[in-house]
mmCIF file of C-alpha atoms and ligand atoms in Angstrom:
data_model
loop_
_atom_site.group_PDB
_atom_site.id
_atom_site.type_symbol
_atom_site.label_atom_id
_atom_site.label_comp_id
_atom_site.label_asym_id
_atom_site.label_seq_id
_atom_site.Cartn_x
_atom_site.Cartn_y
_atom_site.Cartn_z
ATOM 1 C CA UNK A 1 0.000 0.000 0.000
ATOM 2 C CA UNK A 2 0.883 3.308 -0.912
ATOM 3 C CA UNK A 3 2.822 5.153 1.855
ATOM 4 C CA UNK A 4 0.931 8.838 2.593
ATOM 5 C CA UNK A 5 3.138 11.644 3.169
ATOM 6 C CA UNK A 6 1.517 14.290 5.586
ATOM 7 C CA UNK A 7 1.816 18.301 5.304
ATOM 8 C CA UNK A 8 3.221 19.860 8.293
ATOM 9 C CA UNK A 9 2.875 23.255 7.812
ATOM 10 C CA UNK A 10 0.198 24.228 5.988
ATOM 11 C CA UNK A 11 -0.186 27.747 6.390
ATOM 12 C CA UNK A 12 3.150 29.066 5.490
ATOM 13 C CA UNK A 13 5.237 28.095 3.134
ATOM 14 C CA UNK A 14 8.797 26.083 4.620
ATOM 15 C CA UNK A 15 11.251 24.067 2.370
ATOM 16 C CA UNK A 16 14.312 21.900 2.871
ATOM 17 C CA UNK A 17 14.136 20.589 6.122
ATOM 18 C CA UNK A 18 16.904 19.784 8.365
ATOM 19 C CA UNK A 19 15.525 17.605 10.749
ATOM 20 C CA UNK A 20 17.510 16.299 14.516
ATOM 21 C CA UNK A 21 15.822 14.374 17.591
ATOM 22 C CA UNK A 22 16.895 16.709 20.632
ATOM 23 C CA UNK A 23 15.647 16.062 23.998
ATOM 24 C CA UNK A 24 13.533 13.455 23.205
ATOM 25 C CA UNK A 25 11.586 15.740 20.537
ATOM 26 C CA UNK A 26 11.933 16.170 16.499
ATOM 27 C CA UNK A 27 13.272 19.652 15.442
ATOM 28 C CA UNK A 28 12.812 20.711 12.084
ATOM 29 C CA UNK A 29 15.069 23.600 10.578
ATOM 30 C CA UNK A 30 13.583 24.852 7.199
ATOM 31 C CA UNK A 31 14.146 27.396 4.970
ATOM 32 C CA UNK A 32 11.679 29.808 4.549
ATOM 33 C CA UNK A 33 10.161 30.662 1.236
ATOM 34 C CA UNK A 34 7.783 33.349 0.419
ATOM 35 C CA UNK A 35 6.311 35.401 -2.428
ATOM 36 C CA UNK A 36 9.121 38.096 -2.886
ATOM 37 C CA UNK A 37 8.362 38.657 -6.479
ATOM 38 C CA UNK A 38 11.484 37.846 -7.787
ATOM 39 C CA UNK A 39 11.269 35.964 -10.813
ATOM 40 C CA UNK A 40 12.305 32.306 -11.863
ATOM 41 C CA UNK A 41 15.728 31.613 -13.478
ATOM 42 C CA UNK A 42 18.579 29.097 -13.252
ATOM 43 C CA UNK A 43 20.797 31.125 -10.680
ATOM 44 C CA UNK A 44 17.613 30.266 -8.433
ATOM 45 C CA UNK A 45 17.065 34.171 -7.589
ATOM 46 C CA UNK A 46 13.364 33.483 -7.078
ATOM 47 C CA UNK A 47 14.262 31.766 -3.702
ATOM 48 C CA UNK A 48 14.714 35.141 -2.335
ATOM 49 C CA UNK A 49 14.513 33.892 1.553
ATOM 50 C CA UNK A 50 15.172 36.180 4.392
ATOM 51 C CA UNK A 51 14.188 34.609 8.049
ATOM 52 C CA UNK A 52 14.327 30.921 9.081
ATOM 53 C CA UNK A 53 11.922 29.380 11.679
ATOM 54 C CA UNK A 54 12.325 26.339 13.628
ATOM 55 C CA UNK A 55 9.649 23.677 14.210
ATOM 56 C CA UNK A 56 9.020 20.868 16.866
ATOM 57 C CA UNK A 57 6.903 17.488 17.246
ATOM 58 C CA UNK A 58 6.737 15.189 20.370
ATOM 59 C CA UNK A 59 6.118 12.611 17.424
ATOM 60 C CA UNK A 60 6.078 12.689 13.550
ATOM 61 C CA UNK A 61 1.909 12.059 13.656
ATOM 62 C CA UNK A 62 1.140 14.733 16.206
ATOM 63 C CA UNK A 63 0.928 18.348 16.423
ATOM 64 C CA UNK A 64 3.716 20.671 15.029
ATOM 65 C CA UNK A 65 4.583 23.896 16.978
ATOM 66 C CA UNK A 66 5.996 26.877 15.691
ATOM 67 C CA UNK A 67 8.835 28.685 17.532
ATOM 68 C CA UNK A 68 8.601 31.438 15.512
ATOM 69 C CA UNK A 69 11.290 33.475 13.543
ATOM 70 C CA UNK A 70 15.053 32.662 15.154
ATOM 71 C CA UNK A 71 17.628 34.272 12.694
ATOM 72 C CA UNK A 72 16.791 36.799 9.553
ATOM 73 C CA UNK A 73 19.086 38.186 7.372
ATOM 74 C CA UNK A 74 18.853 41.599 8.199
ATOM 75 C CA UNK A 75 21.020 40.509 11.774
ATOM 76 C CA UNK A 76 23.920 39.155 10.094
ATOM 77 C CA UNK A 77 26.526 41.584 9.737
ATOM 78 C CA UNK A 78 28.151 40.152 6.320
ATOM 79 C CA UNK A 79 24.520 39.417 4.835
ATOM 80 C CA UNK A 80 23.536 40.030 1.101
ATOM 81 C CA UNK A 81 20.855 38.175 0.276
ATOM 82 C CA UNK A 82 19.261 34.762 -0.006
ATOM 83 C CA UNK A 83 18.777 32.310 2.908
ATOM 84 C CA UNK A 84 18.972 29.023 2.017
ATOM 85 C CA UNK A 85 18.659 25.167 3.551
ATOM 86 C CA UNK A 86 20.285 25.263 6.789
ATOM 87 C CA UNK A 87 21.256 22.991 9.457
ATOM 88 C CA UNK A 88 22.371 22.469 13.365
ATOM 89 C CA UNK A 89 24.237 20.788 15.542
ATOM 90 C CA UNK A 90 24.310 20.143 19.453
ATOM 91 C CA UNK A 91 28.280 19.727 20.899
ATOM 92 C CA UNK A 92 28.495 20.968 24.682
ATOM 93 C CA UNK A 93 24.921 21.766 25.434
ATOM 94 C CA UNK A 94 25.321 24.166 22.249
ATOM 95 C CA UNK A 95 23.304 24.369 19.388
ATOM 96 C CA UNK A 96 25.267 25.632 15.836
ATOM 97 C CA UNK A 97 23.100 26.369 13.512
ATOM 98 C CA UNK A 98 25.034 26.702 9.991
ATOM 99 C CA UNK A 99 23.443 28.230 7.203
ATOM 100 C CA UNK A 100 23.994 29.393 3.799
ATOM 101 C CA UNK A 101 23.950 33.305 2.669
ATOM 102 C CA UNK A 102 25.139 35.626 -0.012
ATOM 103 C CA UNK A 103 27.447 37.913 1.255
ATOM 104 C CA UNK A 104 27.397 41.703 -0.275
ATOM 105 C CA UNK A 105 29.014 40.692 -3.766
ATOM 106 C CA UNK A 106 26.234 37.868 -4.157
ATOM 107 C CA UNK A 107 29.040 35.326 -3.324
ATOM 108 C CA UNK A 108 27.992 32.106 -1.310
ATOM 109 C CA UNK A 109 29.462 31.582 2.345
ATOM 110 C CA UNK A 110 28.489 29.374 5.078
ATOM 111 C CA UNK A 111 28.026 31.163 8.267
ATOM 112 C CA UNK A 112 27.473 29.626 12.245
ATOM 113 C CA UNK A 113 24.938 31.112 14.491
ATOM 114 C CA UNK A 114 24.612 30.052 18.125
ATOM 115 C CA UNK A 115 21.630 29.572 21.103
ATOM 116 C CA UNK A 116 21.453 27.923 24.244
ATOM 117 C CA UNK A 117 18.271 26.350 22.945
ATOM 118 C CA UNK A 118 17.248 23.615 19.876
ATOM 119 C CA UNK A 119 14.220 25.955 19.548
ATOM 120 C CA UNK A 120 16.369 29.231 19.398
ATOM 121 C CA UNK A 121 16.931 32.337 18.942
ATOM 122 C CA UNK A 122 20.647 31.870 16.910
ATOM 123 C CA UNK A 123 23.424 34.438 17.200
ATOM 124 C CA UNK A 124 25.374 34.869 14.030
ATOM 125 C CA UNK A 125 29.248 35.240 14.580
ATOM 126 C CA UNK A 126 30.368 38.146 12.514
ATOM 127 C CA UNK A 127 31.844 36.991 9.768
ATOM 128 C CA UNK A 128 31.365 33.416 7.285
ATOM 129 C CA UNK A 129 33.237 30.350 8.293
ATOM 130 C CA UNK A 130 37.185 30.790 6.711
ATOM 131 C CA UNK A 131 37.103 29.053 3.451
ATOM 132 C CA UNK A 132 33.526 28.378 3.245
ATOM 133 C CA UNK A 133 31.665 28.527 -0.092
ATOM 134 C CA UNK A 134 28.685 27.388 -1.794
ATOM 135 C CA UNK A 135 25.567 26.485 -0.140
ATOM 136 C CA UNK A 136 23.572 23.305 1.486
ATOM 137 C CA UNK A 137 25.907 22.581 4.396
ATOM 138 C CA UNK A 138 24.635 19.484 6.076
ATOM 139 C CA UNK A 139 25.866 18.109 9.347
ATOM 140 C CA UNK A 140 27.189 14.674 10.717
ATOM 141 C CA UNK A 141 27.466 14.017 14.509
ATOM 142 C CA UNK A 142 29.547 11.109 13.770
ATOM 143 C CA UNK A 143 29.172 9.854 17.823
ATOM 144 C CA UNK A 144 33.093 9.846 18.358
ATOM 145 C CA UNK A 145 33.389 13.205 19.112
ATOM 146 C CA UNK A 146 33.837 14.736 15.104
ATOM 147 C CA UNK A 147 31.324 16.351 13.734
ATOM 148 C CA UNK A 148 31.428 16.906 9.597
ATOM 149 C CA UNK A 149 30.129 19.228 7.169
ATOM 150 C CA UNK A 150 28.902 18.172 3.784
ATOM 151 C CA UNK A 151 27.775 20.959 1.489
ATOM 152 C CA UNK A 152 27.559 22.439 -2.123
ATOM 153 C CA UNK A 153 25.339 22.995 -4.847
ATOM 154 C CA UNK A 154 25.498 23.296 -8.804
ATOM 155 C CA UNK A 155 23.888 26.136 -10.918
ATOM 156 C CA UNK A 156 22.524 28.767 -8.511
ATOM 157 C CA UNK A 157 24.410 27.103 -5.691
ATOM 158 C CA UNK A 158 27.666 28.249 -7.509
ATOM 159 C CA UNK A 159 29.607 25.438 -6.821
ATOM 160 C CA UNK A 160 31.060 25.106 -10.552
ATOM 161 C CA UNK A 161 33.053 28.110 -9.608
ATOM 162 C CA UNK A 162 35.748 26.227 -7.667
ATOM 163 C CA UNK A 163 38.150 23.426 -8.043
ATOM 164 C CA UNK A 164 40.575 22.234 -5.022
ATOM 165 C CA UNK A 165 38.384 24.859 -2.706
ATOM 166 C CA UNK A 166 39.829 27.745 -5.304
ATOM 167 C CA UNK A 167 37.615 30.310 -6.855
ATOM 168 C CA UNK A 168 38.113 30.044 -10.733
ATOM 169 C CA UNK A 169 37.872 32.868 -13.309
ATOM 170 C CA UNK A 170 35.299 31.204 -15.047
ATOM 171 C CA UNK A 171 32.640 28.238 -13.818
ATOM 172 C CA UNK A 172 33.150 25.328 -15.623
ATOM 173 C CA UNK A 173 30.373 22.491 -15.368
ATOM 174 C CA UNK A 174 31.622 19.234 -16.002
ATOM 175 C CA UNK A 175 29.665 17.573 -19.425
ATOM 176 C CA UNK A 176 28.879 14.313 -20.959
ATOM 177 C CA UNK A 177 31.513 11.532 -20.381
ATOM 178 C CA UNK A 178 33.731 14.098 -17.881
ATOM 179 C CA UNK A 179 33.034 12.770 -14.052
ATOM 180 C CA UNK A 180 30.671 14.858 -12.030
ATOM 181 C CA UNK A 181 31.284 17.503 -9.462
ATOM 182 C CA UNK A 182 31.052 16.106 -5.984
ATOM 183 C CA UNK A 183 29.802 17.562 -2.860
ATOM 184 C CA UNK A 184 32.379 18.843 -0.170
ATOM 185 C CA UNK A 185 32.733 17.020 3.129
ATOM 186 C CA UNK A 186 35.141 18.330 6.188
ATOM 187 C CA UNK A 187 35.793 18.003 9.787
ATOM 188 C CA UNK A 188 34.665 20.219 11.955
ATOM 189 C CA UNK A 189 37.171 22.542 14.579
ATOM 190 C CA UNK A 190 36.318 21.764 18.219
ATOM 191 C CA UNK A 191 34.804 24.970 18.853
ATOM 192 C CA UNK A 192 32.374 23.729 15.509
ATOM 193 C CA UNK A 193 33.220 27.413 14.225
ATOM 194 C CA UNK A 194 35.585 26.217 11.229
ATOM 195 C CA UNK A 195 36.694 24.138 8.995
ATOM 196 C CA UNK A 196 39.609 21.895 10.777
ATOM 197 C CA UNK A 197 40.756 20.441 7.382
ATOM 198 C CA UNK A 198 40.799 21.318 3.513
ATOM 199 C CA UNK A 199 37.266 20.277 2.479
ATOM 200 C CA UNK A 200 37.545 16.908 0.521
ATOM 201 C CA UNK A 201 35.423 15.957 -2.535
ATOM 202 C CA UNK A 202 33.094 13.646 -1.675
ATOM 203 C CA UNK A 203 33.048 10.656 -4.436
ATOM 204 C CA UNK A 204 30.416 8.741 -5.848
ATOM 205 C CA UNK A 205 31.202 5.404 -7.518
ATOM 206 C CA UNK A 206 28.953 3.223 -10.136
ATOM 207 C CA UNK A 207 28.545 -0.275 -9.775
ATOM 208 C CA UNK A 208 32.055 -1.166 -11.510
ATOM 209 C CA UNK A 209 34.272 1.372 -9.251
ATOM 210 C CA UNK A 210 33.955 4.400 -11.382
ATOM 211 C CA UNK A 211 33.224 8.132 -10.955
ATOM 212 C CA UNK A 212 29.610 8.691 -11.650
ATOM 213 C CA UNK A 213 29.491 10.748 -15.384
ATOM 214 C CA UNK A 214 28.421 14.419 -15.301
ATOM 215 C CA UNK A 215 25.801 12.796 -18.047
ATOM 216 C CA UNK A 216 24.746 10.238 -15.490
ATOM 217 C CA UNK A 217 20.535 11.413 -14.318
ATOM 218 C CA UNK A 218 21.691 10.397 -10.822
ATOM 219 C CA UNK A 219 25.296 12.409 -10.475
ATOM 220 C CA UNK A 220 25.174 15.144 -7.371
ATOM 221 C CA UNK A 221 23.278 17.959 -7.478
ATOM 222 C CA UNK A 222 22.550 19.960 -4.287
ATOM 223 C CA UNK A 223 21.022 18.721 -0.854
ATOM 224 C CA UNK A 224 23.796 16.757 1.142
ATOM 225 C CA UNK A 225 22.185 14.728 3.663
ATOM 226 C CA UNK A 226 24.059 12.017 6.181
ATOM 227 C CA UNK A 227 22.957 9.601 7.990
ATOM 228 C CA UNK A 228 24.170 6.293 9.741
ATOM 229 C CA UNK A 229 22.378 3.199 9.653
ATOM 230 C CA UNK A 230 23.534 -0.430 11.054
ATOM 231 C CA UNK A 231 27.149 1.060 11.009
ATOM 232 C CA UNK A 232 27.022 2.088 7.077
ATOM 233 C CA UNK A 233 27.513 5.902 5.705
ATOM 234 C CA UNK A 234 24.770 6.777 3.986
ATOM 235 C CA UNK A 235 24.982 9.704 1.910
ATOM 236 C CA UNK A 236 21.470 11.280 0.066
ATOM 237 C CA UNK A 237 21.211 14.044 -2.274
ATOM 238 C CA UNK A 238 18.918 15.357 -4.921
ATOM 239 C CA UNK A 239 19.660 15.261 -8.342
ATOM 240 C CA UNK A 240 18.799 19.026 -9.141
ATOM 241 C CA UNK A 241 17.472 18.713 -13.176
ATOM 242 C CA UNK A 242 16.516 15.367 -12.936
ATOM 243 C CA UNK A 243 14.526 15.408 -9.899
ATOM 244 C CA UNK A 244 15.621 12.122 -8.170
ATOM 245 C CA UNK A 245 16.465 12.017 -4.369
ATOM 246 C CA UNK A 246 19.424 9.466 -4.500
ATOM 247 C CA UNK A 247 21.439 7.945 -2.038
ATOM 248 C CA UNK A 248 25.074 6.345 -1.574
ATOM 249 C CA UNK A 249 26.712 4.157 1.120
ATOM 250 C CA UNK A 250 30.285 4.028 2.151
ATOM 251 C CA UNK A 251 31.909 2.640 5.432
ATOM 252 C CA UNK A 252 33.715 6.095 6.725
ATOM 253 C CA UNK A 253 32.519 9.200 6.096
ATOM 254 C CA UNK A 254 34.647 10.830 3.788
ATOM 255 C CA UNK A 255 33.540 7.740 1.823
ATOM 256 C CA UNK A 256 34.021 7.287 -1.493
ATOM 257 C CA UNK A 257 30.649 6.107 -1.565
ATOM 258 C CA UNK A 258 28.369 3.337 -3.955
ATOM 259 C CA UNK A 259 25.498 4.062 -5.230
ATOM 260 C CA UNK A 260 22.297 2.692 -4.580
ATOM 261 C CA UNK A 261 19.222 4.136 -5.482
ATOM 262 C CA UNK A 262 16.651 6.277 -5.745
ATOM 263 C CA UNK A 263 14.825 7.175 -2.324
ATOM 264 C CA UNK A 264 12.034 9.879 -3.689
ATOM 265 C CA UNK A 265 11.028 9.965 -7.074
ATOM 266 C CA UNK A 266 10.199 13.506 -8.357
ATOM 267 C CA UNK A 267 7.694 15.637 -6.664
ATOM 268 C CA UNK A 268 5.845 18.800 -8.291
ATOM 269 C CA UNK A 269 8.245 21.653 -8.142
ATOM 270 C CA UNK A 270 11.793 22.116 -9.236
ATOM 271 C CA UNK A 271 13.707 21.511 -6.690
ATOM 272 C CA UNK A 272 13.098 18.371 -4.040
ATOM 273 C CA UNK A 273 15.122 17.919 -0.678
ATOM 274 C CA UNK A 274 15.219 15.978 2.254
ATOM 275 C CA UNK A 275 16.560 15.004 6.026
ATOM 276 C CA UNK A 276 16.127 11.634 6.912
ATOM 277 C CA UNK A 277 16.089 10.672 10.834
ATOM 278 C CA UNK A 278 15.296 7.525 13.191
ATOM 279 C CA UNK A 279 12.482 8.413 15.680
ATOM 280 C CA UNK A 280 11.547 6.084 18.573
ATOM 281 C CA UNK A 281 13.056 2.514 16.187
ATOM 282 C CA UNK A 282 11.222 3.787 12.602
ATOM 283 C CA UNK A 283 12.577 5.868 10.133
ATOM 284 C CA UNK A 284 11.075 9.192 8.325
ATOM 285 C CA UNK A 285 12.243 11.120 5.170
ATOM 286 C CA UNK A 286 10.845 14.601 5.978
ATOM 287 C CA UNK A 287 10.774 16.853 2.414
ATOM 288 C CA UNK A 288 9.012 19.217 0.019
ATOM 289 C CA UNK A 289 6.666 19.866 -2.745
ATOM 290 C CA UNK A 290 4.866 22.509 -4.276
ATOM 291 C CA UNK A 291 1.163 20.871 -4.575
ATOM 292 C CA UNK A 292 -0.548 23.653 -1.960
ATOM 293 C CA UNK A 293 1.162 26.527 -3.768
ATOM 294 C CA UNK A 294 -0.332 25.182 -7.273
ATOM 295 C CA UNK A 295 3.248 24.111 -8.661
ATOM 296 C CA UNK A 296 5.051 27.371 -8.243
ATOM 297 C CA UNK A 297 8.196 25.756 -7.364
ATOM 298 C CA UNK A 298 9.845 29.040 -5.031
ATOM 299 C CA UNK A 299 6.881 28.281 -2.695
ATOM 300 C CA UNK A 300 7.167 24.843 -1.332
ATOM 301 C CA UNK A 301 5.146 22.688 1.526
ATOM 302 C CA UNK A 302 7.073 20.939 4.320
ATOM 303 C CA UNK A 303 5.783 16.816 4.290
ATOM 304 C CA UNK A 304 7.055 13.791 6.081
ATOM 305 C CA UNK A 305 6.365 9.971 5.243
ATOM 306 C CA UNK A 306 7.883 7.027 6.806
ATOM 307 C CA UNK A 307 11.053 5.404 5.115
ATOM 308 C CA UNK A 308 11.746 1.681 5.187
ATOM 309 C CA UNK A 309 15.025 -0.612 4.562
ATOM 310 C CA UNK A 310 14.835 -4.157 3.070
ATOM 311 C CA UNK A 311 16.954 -6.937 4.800
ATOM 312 C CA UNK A 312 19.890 -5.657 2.959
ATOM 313 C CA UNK A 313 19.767 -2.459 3.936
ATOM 314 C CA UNK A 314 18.430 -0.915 0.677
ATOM 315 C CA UNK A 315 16.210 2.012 0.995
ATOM 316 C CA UNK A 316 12.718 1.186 -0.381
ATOM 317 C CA UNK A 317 11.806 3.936 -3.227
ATOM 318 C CA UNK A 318 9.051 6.514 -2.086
ATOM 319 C CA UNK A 319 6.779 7.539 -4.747
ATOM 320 C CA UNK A 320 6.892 11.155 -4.441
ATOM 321 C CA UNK A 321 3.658 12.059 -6.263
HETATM 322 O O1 LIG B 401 15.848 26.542 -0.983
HETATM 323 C C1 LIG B 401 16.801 27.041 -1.881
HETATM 324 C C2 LIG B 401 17.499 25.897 -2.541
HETATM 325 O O2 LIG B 401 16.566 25.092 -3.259
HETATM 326 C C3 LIG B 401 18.145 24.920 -1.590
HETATM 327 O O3 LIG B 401 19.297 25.397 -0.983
HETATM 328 C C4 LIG B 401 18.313 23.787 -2.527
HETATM 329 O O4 LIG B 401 18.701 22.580 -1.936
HETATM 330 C C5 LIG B 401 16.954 23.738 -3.181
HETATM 331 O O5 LIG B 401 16.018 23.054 -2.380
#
């Protein structure tokens, strides 16, 4: 039987959830779309966000409540413009929330923000993590102590611009045959304020070893997500033009990593996205559409549907329409 995905917001409009059990409850961080007028093209201007709320359940069936607006752009000193997925982290009875912004010359940087509280408010620091570019940063609280940060995105997430964590003159997009632009993945600094490493690319292999093609409908796009399940890596992304939420497993995680699948096949609206997160021994993939905003894809719906493994540990392909 069908699996039914439920809306969890539906009188505002909330996208890309990050999603973390913390004390006991389900926190949701979302970006935060509205109608800002701006309109549609492929450096995804029209996602013009400028606040981010945060969200919590006592359980993925009951109510949702709204903690309101914790961080907007116009309280970050280095801000520009443009909001986008977010994520946080608890280390020390801290909670980092790192999210992605333009800075004044409508350049990507990751900054850090920091509350007491899962629910907020988040102070920004006053300037972008050192070295940080590009957008989606995604964390990993690896249970050892490290904590990672995967991140990037192509196109509008202007992560063609850079090779070796270099700005380049000109962005060039790997085509055809060429192997396709990873994701970044590095370790965290102890005070979870920086990079403590080089950021690595993070590699995604075919079934016979090799680089997934820059051709290939399932190479990275955008939308890093980790998570660990019976000891595996498994890194999930979405496939930007093609739609697809796919995933990868590896054994550390810097992997390289095999694919496996898809998780989500496309929803209506451009862009799909996801967090995926164990909750009292079941599994959820919380994500996005644009069905209550009649398909206009810069105004998308927060859902959440359970997410099932087979015996080997495959994920079982959610049908996202
Ligand atoms: O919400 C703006 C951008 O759209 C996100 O950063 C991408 O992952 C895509 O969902």
């Amino acid at each position: 039987m069908k699996k039914q995905a439920r809306y969890l917001v539906p009188g505002d409009y909330m996208a890309d959830p990050s999603v973390h059990v913390f004390e006991g409850k389900i926190f949701i961080y979302p970006s935060h779309d509205w109608e800002s007028g701006v309109p549609e093209n492929d450096n995804g201007d029209h996602f013009n966000m400028k606040d981010y709320h945060v969200f919590s359940m006592e359980d993925p069936e009951g109510e949702i409540t709204d903690h309101g607006v914790v961080l907007k752009v116009e309280d970050i000193p280095w801000a520009g413009r443009q909001l986008w997925d977010c994520d946080v982290a608890l280390k020390d009875g801290k909670y980092y929330m790192y999210f992605p912004l333009k800075d004044k010359n409508d350049v990507f940087h990751i900054g850090v923000a920091i509350s007491d509280r899962p629910e907020g408010p988040f102070i920004p620091q006053s300037d972008p993590m050192k070295g940080s570019y590009s957008m989606d940063p995604a964390i990993l609280d690896d249970g050892d102590g490290n904590y990672y940060m995967y991140f990037g995105g192509l196109w509008g997430g202007q992560l063609q611009r850079y090779r070796n964590n270099k700005a380049l003159e000109c962005a060039i997009l790997p085509e055809g045959d060429e192997p396709a632009l990873g994701a970044r993945v590095a370790r965290l600094s102890d005070d979870m304020l920086e990079f403590a490493e080089e950021p690595r690319e993070v590699v995604i292999l075919d079934e016979n070893g090799q680089p997934l093609k820059a051709s290939n409908e399932c190479r990275f796009f955008e939308a890093s997500w980790m998570h660990k399940y019976n000891g595996k890596y498994y890194f999930s992304y979405s496939t930007g033009d093609s739609h697809l939420l796919c995933y990868a497993t590896g054994d550390n995680p810097y992997g390289p990593f095999t694919y496996q699948g898809v998780i989500l096949t496309p929803v209506v609206g451009w862009t799909t996205h996801h967090s995926i997160v164990e909750f009292k021994g079941k599994w959820y993939l919380f994500h996005h559409d644009s069905v209550p905003s009649g398909g206009r894809t810069w105004l998308r719906s927060l859902k959440v549907v359970e997410l099932e493994y087979d015996e080997d540990g495959k994920i079982i392909t959610i049908d996202g329409q």
